[in-house]
Short mmCIF file of N, CA and C in Angstrom, two decimals:
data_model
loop_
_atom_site.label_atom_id
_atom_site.label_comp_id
_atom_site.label_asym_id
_atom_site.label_seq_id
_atom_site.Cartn_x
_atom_site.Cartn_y
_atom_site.Cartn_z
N UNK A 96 -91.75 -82.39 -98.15
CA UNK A 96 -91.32 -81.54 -97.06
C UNK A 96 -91.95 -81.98 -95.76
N UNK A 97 -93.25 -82.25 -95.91
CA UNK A 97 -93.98 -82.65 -94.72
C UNK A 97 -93.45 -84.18 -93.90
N UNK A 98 -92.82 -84.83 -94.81
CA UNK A 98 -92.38 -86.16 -95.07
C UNK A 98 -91.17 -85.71 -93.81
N UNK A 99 -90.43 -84.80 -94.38
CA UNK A 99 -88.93 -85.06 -93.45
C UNK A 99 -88.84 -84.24 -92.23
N UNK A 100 -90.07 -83.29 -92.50
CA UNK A 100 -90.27 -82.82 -91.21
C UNK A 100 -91.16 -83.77 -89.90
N UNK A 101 -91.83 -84.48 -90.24
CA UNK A 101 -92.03 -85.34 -89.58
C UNK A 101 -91.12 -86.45 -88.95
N UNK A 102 -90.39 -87.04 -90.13
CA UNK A 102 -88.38 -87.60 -90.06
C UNK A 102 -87.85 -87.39 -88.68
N UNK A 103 -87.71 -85.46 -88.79
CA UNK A 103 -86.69 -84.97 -88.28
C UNK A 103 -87.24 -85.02 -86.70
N UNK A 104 -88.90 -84.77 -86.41
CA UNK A 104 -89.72 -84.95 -85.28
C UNK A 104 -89.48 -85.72 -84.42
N UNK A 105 -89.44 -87.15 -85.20
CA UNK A 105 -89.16 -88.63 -85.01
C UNK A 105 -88.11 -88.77 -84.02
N UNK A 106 -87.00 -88.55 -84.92
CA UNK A 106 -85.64 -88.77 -84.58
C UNK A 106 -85.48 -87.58 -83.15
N UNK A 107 -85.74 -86.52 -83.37
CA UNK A 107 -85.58 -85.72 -82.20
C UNK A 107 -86.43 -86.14 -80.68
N UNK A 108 -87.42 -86.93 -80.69
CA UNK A 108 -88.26 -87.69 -79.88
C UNK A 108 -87.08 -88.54 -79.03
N UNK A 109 -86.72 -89.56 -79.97
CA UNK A 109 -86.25 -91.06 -79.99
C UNK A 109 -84.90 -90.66 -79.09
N UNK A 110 -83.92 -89.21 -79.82
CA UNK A 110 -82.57 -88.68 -79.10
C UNK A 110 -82.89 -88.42 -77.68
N UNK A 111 -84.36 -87.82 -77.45
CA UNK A 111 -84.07 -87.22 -76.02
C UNK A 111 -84.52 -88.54 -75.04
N UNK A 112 -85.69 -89.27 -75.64
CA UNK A 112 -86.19 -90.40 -74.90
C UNK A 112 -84.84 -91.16 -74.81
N UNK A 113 -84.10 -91.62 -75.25
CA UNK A 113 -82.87 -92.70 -75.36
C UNK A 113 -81.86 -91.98 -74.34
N UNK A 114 -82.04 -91.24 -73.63
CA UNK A 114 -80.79 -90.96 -72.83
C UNK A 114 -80.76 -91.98 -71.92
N UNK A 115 -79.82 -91.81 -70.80
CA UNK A 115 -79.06 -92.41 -70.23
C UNK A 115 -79.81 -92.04 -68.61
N UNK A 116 -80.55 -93.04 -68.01
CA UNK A 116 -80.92 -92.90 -66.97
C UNK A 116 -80.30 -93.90 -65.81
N UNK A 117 -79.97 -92.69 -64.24
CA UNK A 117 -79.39 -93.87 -63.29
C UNK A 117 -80.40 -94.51 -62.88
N UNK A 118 -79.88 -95.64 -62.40
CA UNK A 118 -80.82 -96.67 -61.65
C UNK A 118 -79.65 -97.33 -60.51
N UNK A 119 -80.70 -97.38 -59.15
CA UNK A 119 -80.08 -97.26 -58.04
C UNK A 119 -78.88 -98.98 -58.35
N UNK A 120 -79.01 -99.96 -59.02
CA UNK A 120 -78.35 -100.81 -58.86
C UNK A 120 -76.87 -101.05 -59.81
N UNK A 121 -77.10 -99.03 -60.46
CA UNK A 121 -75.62 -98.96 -61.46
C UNK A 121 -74.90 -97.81 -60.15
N UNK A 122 -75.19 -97.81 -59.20
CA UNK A 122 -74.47 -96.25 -58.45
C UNK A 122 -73.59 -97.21 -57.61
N UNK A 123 -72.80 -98.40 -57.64
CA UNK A 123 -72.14 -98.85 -56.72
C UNK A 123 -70.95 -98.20 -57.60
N UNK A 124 -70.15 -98.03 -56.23
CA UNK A 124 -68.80 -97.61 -57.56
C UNK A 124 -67.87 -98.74 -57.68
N UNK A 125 -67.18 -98.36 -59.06
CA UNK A 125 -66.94 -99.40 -60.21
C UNK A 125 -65.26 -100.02 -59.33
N UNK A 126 -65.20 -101.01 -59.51
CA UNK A 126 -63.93 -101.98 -58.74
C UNK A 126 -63.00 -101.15 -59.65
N UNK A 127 -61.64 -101.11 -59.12
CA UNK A 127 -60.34 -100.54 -59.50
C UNK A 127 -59.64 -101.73 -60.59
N UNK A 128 -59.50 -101.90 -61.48
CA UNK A 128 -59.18 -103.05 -62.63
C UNK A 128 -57.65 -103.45 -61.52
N UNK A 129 -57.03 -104.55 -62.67
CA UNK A 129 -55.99 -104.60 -61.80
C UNK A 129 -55.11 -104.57 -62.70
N UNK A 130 -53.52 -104.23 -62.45
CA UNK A 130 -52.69 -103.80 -63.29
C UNK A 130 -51.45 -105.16 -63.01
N UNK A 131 -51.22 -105.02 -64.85
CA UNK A 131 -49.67 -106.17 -64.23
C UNK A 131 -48.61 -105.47 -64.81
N UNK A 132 -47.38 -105.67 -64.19
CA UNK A 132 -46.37 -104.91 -64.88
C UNK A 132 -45.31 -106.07 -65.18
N UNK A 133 -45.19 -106.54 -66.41
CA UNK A 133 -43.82 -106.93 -66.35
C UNK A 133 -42.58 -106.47 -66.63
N UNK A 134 -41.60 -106.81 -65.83
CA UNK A 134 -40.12 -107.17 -65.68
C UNK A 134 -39.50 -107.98 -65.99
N UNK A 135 -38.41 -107.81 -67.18
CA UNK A 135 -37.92 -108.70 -68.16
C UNK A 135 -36.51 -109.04 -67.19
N UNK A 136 -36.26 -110.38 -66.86
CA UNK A 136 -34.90 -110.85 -66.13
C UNK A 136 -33.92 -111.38 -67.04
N UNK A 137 -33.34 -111.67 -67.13
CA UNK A 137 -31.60 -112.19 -67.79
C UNK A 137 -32.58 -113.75 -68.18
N UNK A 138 -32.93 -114.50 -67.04
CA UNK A 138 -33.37 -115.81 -67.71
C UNK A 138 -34.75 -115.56 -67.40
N UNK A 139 -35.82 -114.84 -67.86
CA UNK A 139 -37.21 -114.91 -67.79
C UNK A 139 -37.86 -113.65 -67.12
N UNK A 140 -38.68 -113.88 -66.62
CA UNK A 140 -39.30 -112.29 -66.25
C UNK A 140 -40.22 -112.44 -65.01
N UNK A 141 -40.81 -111.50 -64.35
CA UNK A 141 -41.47 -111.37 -63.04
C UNK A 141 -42.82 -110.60 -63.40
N UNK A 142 -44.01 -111.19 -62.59
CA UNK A 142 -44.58 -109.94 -63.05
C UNK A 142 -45.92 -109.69 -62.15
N UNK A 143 -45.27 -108.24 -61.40
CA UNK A 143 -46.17 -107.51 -60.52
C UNK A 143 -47.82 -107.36 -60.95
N UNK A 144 -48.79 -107.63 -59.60
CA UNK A 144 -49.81 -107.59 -59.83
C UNK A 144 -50.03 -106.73 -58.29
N UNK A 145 -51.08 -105.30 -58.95
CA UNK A 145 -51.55 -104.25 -58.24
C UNK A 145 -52.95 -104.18 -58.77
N UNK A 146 -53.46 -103.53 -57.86
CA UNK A 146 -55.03 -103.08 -57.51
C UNK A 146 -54.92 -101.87 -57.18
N UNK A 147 -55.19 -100.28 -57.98
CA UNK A 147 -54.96 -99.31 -57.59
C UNK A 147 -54.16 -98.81 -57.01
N UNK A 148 -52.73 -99.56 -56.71
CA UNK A 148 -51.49 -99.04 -56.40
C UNK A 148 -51.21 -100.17 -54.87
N UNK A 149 -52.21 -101.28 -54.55
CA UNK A 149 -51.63 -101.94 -53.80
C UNK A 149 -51.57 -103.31 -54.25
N UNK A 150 -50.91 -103.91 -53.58
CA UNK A 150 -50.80 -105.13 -53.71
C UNK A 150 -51.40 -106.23 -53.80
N UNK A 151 -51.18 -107.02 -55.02
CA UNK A 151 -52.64 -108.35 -55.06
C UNK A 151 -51.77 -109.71 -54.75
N UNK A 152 -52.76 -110.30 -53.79
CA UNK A 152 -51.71 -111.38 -53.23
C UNK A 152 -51.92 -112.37 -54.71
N UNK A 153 -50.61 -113.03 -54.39
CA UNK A 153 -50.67 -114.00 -55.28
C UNK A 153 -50.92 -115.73 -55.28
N UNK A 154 -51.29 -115.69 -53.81
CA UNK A 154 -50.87 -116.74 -53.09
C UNK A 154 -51.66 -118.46 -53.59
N UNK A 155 -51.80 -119.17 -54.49
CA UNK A 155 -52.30 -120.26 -54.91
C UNK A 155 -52.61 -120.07 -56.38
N UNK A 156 -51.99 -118.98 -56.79
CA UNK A 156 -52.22 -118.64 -58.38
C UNK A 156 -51.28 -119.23 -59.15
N UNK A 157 -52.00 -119.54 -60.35
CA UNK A 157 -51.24 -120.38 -61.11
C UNK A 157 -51.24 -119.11 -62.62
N UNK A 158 -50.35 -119.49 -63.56
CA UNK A 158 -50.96 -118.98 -64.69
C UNK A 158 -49.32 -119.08 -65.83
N UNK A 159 -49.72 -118.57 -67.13
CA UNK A 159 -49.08 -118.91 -67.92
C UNK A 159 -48.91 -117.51 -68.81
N UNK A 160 -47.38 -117.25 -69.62
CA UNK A 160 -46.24 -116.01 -70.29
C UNK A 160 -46.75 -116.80 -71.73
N UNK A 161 -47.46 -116.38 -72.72
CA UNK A 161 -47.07 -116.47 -74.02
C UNK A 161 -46.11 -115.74 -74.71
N UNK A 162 -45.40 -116.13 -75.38
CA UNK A 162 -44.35 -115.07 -75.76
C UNK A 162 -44.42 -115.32 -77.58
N UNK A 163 -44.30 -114.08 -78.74
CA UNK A 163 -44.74 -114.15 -79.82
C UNK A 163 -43.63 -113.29 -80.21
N UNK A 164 -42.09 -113.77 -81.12
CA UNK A 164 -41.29 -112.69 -81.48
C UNK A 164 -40.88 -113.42 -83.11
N UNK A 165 -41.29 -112.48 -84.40
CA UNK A 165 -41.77 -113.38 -85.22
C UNK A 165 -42.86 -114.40 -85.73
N UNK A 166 -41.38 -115.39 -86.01
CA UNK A 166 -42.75 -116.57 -86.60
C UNK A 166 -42.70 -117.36 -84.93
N UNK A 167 -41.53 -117.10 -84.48
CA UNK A 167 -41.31 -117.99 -83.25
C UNK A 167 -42.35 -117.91 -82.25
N UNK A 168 -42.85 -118.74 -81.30
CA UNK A 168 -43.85 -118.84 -80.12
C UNK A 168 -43.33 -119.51 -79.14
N UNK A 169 -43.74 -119.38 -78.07
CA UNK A 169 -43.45 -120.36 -76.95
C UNK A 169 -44.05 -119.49 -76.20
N UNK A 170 -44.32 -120.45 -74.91
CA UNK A 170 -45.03 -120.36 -73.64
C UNK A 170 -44.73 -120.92 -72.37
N UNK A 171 -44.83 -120.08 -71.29
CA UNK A 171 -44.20 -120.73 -70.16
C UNK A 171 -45.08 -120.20 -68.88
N UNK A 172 -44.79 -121.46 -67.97
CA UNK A 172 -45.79 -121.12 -66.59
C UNK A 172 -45.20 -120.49 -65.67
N UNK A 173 -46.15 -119.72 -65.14
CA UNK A 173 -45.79 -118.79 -63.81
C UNK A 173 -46.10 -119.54 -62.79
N UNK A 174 -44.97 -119.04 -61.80
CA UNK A 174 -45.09 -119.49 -60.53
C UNK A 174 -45.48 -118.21 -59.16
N UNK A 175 -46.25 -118.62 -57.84
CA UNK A 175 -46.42 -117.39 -57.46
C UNK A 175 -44.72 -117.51 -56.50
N UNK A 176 -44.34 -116.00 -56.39
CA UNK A 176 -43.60 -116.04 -55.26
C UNK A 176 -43.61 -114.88 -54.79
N UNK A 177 -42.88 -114.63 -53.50
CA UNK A 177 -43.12 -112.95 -53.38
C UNK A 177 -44.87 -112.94 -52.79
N UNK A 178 -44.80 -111.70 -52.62
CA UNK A 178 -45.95 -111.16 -52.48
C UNK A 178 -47.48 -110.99 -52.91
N UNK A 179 -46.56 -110.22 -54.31
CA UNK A 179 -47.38 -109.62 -55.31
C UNK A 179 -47.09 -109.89 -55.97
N UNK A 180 -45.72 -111.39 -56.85
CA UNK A 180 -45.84 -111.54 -58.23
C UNK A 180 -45.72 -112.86 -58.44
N UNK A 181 -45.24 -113.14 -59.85
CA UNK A 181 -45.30 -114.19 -60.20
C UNK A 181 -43.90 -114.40 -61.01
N UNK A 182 -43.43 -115.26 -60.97
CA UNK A 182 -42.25 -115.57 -62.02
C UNK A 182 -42.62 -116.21 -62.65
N UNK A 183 -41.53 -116.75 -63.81
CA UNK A 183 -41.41 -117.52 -65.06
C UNK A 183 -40.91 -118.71 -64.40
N UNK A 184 -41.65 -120.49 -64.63
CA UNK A 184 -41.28 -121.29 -63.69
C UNK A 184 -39.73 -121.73 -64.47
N UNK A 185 -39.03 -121.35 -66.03
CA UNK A 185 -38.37 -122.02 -66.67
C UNK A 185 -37.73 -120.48 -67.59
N UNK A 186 -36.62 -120.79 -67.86
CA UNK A 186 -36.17 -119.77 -68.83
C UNK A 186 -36.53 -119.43 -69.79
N UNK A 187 -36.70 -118.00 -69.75
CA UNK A 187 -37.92 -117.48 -71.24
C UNK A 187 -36.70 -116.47 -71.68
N UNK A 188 -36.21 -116.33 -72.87
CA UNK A 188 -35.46 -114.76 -73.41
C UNK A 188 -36.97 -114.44 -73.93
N UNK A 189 -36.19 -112.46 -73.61
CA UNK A 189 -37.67 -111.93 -74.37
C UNK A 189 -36.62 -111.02 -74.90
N UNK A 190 -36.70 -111.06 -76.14
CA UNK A 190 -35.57 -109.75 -76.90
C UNK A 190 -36.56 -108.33 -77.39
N UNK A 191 -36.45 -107.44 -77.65
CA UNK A 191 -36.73 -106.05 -77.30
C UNK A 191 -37.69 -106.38 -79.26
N UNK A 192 -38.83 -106.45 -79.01
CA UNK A 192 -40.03 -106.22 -79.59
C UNK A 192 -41.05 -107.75 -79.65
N UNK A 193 -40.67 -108.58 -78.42
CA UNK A 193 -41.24 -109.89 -78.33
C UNK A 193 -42.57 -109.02 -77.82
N UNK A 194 -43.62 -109.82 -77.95
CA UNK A 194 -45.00 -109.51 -77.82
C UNK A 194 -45.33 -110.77 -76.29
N UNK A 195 -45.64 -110.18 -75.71
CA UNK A 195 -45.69 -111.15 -74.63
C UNK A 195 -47.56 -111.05 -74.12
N UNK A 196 -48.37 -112.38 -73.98
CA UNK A 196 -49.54 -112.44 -73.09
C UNK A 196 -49.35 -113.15 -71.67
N UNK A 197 -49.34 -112.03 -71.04
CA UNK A 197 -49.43 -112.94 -69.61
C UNK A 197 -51.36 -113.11 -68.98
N UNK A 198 -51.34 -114.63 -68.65
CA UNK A 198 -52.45 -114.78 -68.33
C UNK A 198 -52.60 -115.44 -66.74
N UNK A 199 -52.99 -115.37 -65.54
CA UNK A 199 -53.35 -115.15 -64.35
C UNK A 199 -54.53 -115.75 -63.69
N UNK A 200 -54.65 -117.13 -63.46
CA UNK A 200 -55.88 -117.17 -62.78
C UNK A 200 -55.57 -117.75 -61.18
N UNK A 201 -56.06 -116.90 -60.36
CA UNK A 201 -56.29 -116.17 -59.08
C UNK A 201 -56.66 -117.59 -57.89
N UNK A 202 -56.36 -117.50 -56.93
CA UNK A 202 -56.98 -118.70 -56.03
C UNK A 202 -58.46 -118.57 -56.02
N UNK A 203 -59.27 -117.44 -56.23
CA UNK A 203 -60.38 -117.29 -56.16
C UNK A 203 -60.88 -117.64 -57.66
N UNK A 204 -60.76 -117.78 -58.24
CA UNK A 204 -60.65 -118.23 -59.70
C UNK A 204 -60.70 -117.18 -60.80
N UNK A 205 -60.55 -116.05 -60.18
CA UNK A 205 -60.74 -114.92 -61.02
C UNK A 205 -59.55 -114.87 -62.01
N UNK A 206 -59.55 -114.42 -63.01
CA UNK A 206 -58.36 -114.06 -64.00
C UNK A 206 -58.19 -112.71 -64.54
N UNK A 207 -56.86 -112.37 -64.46
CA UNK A 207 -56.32 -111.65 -65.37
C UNK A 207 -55.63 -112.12 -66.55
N UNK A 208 -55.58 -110.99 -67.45
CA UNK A 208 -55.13 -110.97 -68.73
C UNK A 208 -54.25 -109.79 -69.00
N UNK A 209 -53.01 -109.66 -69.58
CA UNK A 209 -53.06 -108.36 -69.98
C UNK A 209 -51.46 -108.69 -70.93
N UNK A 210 -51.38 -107.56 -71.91
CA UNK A 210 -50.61 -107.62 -73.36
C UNK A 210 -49.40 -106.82 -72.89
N UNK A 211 -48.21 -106.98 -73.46
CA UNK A 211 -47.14 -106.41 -73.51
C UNK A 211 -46.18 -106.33 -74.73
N UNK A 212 -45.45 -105.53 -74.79
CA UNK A 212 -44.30 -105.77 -75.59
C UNK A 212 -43.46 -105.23 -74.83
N UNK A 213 -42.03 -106.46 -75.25
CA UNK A 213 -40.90 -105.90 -74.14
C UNK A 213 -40.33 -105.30 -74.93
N UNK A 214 -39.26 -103.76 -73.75
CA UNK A 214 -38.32 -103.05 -74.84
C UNK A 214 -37.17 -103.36 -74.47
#
């Protein structure tokens, strides 16, 4: 008895010491992720890139559409145009449960990533 009451001492120590303390170099606030939306076209697809609801330039970005429907694969490069997006540089079909990765790296060299399935 003395055994698990001591246990239980322990552990109740360790819960309150282990919390979660700020420190002045976690209080910056946290960057807005960035969102891509794709848009499936007749010969390939487009695909918007936002930052909390505005616009991320696209301007010297390169990047590449994996597309996964089945056993079948293929992959194709984006081009920037527009503003805020990117197209498919070559004809991609995406039929309604293709699994698509679009991947994004930025003139600044930053990258996005992000998963889809088209409907």
């Amino acid at each position: 008895m003395k055994k698990l009451s001591v246990l239980l001492a322990m552990l109740l120590t360790l819960s309150v010491t282990n919390s979660a303390m700020a420190h002045a170099e976690h209080d910056e606030a946290s960057p807005r992720a960035l969102s891509l939306k794709l848009v499936n076209k007749k010969d390939g697809a487009t695909i918007y890139v936002t930052n909390g609801g505005g616009k991320v330039a696209t301007t010297g970005a390169t990047g590449k559409l994996f597309l996964v429907h089945g056993k079948a694969r293929s992959e194709v490069a984006l081009r920037s145009v527009g503003e805020n997006a990117m197209e498919t540089s070559s004809p991609a079909k995406m039929i309604p449960g293709t699994h698509a990765r679009a991947t994004i790296t930025f003139a600044d060299q930053k990258t996005a990533t992000e998963d889809f399935i088209v409907k």
